[in-house]
Coordinates of C-alpha atoms (C1' of nucleotides) in Angstrom, one line a residue:
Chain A
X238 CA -36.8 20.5 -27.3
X239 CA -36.9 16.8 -25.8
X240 CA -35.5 16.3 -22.5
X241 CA -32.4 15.2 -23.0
X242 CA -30.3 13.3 -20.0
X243 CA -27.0 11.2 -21.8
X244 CA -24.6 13.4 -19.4
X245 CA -26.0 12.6 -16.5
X246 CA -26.9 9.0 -17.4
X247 CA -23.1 8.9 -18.2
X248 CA -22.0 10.5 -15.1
X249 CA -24.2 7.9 -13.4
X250 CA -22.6 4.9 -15.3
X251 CA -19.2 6.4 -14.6
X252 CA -20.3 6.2 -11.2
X253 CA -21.5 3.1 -10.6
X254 CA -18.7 1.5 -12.8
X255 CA -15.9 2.8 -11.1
X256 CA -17.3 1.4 -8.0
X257 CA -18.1 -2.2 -9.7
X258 CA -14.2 -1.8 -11.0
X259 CA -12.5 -0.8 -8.0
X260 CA -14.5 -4.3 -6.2
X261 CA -13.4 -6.2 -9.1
X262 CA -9.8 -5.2 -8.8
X263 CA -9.8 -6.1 -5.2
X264 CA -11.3 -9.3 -5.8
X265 CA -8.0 -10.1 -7.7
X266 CA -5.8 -8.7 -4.9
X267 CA -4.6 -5.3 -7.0
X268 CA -4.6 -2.7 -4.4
X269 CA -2.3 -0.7 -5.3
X270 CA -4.0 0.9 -8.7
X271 CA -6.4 3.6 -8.5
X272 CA -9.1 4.5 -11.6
X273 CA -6.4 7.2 -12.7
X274 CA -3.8 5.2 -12.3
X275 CA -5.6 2.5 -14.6
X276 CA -6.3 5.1 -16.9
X277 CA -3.4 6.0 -17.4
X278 CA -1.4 2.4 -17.4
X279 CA -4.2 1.7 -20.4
X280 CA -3.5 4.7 -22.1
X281 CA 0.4 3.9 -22.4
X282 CA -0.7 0.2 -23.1
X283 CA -1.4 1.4 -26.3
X284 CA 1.3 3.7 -26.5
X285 CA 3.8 4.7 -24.3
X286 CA 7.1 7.3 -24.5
X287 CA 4.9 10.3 -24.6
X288 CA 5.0 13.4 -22.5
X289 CA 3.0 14.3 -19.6
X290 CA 1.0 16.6 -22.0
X291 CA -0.3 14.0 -24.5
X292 CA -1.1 11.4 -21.6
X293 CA -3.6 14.6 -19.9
X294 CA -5.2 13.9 -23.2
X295 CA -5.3 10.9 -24.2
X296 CA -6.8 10.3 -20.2
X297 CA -8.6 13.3 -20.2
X298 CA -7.4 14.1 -16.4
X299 CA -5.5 17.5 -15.3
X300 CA -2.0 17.9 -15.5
X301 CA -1.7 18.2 -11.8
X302 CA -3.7 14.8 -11.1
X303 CA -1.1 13.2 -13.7
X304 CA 2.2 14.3 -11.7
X305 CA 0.6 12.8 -8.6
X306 CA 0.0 9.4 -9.9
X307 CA 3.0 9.2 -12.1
X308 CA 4.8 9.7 -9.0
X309 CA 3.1 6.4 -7.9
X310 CA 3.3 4.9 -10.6
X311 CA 7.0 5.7 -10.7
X312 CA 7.5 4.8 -6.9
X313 CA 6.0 1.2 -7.8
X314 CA 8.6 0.8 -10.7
X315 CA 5.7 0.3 -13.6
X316 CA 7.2 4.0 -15.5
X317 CA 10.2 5.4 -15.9
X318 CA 10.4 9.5 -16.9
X319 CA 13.0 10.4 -19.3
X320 CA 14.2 13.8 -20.2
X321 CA 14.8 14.1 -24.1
X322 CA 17.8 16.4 -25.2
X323 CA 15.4 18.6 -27.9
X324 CA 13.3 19.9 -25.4
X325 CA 13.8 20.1 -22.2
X326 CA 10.6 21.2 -21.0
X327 CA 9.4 17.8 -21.7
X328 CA 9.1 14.3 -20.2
X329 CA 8.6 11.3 -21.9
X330 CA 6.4 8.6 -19.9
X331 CA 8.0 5.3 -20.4
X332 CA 7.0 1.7 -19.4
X333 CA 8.7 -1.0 -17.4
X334 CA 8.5 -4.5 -17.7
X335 CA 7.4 -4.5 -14.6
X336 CA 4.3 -3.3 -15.2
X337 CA 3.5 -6.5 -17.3
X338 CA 2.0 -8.9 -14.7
X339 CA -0.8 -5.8 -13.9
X340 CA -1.5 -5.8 -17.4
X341 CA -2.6 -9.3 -17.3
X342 CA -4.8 -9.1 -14.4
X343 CA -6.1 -5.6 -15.4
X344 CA -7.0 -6.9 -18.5
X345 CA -8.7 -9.6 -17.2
X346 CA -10.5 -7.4 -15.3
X347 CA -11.6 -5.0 -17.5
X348 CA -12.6 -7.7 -20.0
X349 CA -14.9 -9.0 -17.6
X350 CA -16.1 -5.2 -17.1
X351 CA -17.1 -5.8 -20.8
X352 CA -18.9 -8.1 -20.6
X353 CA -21.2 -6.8 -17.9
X354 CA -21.4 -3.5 -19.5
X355 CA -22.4 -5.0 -22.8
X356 CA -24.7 -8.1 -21.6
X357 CA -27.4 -8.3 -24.6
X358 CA -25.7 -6.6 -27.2
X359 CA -24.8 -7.4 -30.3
X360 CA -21.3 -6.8 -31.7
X361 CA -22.7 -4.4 -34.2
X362 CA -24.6 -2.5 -31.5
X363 CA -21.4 -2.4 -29.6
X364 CA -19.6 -0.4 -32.4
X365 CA -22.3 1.4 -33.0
X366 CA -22.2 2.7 -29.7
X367 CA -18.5 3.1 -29.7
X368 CA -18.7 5.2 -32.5
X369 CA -21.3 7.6 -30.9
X370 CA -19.4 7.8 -27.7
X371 CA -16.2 9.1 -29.7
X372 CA -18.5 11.7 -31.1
X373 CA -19.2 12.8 -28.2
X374 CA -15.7 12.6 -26.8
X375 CA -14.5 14.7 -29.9
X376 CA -17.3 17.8 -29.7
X377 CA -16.3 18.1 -26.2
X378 CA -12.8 18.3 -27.0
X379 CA -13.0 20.4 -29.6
X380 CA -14.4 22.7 -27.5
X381 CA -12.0 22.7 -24.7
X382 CA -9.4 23.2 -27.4
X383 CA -11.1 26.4 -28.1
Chain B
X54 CA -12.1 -10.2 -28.3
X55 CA -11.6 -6.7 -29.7
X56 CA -10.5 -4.4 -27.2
X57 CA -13.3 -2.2 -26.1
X58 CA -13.4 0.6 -24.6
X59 CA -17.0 2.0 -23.8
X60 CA -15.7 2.5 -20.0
X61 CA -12.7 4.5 -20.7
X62 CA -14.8 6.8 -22.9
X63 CA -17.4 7.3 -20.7
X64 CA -15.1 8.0 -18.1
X65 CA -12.9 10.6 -20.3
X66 CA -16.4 12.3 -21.4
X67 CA -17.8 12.2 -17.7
X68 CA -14.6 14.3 -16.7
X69 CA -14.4 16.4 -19.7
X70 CA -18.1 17.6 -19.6
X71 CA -17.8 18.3 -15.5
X72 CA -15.4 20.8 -16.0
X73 CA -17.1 22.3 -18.9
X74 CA -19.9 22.3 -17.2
X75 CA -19.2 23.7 -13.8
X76 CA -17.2 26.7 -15.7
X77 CA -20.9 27.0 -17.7
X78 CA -22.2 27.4 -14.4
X79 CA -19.8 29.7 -13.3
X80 CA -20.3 31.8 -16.0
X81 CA -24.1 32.0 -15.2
X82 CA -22.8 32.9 -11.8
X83 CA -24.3 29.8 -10.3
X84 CA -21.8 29.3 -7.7
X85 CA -23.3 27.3 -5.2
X86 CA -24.0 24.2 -6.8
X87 CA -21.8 21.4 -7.3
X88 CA -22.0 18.5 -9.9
X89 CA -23.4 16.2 -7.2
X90 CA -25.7 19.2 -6.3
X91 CA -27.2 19.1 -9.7
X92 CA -27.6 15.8 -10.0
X93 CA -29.9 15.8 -6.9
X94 CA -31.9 18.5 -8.2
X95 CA -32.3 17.2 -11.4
X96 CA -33.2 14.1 -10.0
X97 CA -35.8 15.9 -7.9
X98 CA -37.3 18.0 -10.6
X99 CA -38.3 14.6 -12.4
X100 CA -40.0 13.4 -8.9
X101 CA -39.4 15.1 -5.4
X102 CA -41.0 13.7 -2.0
X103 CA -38.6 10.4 -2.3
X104 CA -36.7 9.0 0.1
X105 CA -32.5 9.5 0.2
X106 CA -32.4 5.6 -0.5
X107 CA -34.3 6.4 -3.7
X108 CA -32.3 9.4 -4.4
X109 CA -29.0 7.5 -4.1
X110 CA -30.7 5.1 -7.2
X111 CA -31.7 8.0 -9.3
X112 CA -28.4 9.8 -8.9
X113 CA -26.1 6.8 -8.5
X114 CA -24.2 8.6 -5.9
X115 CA -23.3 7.1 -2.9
X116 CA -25.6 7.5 0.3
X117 CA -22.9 9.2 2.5
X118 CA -22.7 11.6 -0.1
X119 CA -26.2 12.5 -0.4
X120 CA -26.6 13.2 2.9
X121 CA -23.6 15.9 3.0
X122 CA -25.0 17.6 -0.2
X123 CA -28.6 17.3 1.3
X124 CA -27.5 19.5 4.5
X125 CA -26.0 22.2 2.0
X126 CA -29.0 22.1 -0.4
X127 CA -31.2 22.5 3.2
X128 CA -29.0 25.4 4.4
X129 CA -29.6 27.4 1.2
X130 CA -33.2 26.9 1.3
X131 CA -33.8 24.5 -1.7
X132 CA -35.3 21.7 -0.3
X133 CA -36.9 20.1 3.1
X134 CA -35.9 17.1 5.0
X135 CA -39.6 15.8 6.1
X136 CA -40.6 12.9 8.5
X137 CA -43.0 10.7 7.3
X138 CA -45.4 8.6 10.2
X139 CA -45.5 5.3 8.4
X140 CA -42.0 4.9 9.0
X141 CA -39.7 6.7 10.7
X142 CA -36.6 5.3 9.9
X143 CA -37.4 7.1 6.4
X144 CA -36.9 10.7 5.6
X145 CA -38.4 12.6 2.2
X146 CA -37.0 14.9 -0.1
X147 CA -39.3 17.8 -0.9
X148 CA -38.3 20.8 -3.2
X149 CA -39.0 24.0 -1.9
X150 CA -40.3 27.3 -4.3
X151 CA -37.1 28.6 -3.6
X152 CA -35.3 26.9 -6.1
X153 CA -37.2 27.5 -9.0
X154 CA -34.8 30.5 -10.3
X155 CA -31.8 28.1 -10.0
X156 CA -34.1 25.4 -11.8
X157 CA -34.6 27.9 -14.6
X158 CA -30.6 29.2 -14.7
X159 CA -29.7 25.2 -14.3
X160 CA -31.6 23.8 -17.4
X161 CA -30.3 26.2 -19.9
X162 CA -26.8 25.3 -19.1
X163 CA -28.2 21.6 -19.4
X164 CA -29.6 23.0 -22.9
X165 CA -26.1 24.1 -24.1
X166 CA -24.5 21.5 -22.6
X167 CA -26.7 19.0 -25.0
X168 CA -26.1 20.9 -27.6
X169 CA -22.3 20.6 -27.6
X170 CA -22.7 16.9 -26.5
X171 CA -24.7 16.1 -29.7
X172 CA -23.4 18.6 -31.9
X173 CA -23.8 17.0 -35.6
X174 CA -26.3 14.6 -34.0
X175 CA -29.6 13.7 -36.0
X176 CA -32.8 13.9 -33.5
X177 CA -32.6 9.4 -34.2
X178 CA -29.3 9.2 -33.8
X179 CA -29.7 10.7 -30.3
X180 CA -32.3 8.5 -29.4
X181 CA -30.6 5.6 -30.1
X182 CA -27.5 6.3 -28.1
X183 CA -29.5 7.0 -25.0
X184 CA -31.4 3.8 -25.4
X185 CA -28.1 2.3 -25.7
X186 CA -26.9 4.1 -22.3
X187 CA -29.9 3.1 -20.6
X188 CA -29.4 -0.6 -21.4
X189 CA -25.9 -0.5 -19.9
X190 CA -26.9 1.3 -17.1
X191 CA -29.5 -1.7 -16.4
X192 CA -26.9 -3.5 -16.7
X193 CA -24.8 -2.2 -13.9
X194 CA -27.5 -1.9 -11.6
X195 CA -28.4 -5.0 -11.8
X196 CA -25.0 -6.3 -11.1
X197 CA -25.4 -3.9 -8.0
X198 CA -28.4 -4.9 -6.9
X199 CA -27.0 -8.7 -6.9
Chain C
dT226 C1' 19.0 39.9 -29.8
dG227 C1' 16.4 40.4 -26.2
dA228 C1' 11.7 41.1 -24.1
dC229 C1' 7.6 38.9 -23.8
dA230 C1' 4.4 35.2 -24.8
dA231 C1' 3.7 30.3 -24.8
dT232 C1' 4.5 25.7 -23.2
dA233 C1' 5.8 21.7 -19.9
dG234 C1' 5.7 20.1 -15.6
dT235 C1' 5.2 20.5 -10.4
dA236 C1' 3.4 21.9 -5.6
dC237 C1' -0.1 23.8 -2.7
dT238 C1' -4.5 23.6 -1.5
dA239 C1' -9.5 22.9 -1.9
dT240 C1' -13.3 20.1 -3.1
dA241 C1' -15.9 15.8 -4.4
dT242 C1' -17.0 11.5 -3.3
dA243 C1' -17.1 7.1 -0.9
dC244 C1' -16.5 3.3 2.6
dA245 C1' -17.1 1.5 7.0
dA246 C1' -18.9 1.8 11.4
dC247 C1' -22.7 3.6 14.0
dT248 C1' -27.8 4.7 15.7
dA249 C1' -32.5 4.3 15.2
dT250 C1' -36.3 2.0 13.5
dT251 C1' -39.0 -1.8 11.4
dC252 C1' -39.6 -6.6 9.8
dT253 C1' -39.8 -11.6 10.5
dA254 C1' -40.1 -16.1 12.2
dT255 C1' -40.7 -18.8 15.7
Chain D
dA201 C1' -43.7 -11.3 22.1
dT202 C1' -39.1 -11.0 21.2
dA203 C1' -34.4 -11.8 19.2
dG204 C1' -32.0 -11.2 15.3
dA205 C1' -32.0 -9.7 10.5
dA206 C1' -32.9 -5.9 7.5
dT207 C1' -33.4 -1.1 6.3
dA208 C1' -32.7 4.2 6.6
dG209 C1' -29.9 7.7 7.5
dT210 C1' -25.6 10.0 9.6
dT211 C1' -20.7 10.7 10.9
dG212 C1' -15.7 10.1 10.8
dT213 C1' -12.2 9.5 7.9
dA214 C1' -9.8 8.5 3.6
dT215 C1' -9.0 9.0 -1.3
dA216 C1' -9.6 11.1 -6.0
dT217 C1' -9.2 14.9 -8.7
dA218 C1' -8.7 19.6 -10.1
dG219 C1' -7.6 24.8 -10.1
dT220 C1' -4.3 28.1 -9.5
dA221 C1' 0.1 29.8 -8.8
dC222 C1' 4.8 28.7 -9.5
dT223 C1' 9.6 27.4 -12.0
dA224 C1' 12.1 26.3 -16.0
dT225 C1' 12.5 26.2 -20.8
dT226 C1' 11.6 27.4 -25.5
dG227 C1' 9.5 30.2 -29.3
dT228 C1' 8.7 34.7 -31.6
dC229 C1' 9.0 39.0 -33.5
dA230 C1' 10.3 43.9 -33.4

DNA sequence: TGACAATAGTACTATATACAACTATTCTAT
DNA sequence: ATAGAATAGTTGTATATAGTACTATTGTCA
């Protein structure tokens, strides 16, 4: 079989991204948001009042790594954790307007991420790619699901 | 813009497939190696008798870092620190023939690994998304390198 | 209906990784 | 020929992240 290296070019790009990121955020004077933190903030951008559980997923960190920085995230006022009555196991994860001004400017940031990640390709390679990449995302999932 | 998000994906897989594959490895009972251990070796297999500087490009870890998993890799026998005379400031990586069992144990969790990572992959397909992860990769380092 | 398994979240602790400051060496431009 | 810039590597310290063991709650099935 070829030699095949996509996990550790990704760890690589994971890497070197997250160090590119972290810069960039400072550059715009956000100091207090970690790459979990912004992991998880984007994950509830897209849709938030879910427990603690579903978030692991949808961020792929541990559980125990999500307590810590909702805790932060709590301290700093951008969530709120609410106890529903039907189970009380459960916490919901729930955004503040607060956290609205750091969207903006995380946003802006990760837009110009974008752009660097994607300099010479064409829309239609960038879905292409995209699609790949949740693939990829899926198999491994489906196997931790196991 | 559409919202993209190639760097959250990469980041979620880069997580995902470290745990899988460090419990892989555990499972082979390859205990003494850590994911920033195997990058260095697999690194090394492709091209040993490098300089750390050139290590810390190939792996994209930081050069703190390397240095730290270099003195544990040392310790257990699988490589040498050696002193060039052209320049001393510089220091090369050689493998030793001690790590040729781990090589062996190492690449067949790489082999299952790939397999799970491309699972439902055609042999093209595969291709493609690594020349697509190469390009952004560029990419990055070249905003590095800036 | 109650014992035991499963699930949700948290706390303790260990490990992975990096940044910044440092030493030693080499390069460069006058 | 030498002062200052650049490069290679290391060390001290800080942060990110996860595994495991724990508590509380809920589900299940005899």
């Amino acid at each position: 079989m070829k030699l095949r290296q996509g996990g550790f070019i990704i760890s690589k790009i994971h890497q070197l991204s997250g160090r590119i990121f972290s810069r960039k955020l400072k550059d715009y004077n956000i100091n207090d948001i970690n790459p979990a933190q912004g992991r998880i903030l984007f994950a509830l951008w897209q849709k938030d009042n879910i427990p603690i559980q579903e978030l692991a997923k949808k961020t792929a960190l541990g559980k125990s790594t999500l307590t810590r920085m909702l805790d932060k995230l709590e301290e700093t006022g951008f969530l709120l954790r609410v106890f529903p009555n039907d189970d009380r196991r459960k916490i919901l994860i729930q955004l503040t307007e607060e956290n609205k001004k750091m969207k903006i400017a995380y946003e802006q940031v990760s837009v110009e991420m974008t752009k660097l990640y994607y300099k010479g390709f064409q829309d239609s390679e960038i879905d292409e790619f995209e699609k790949y990449l949740e693939r990829i995302f899926n198999n491994l999932k489906e196997h931790e699901a196991e």
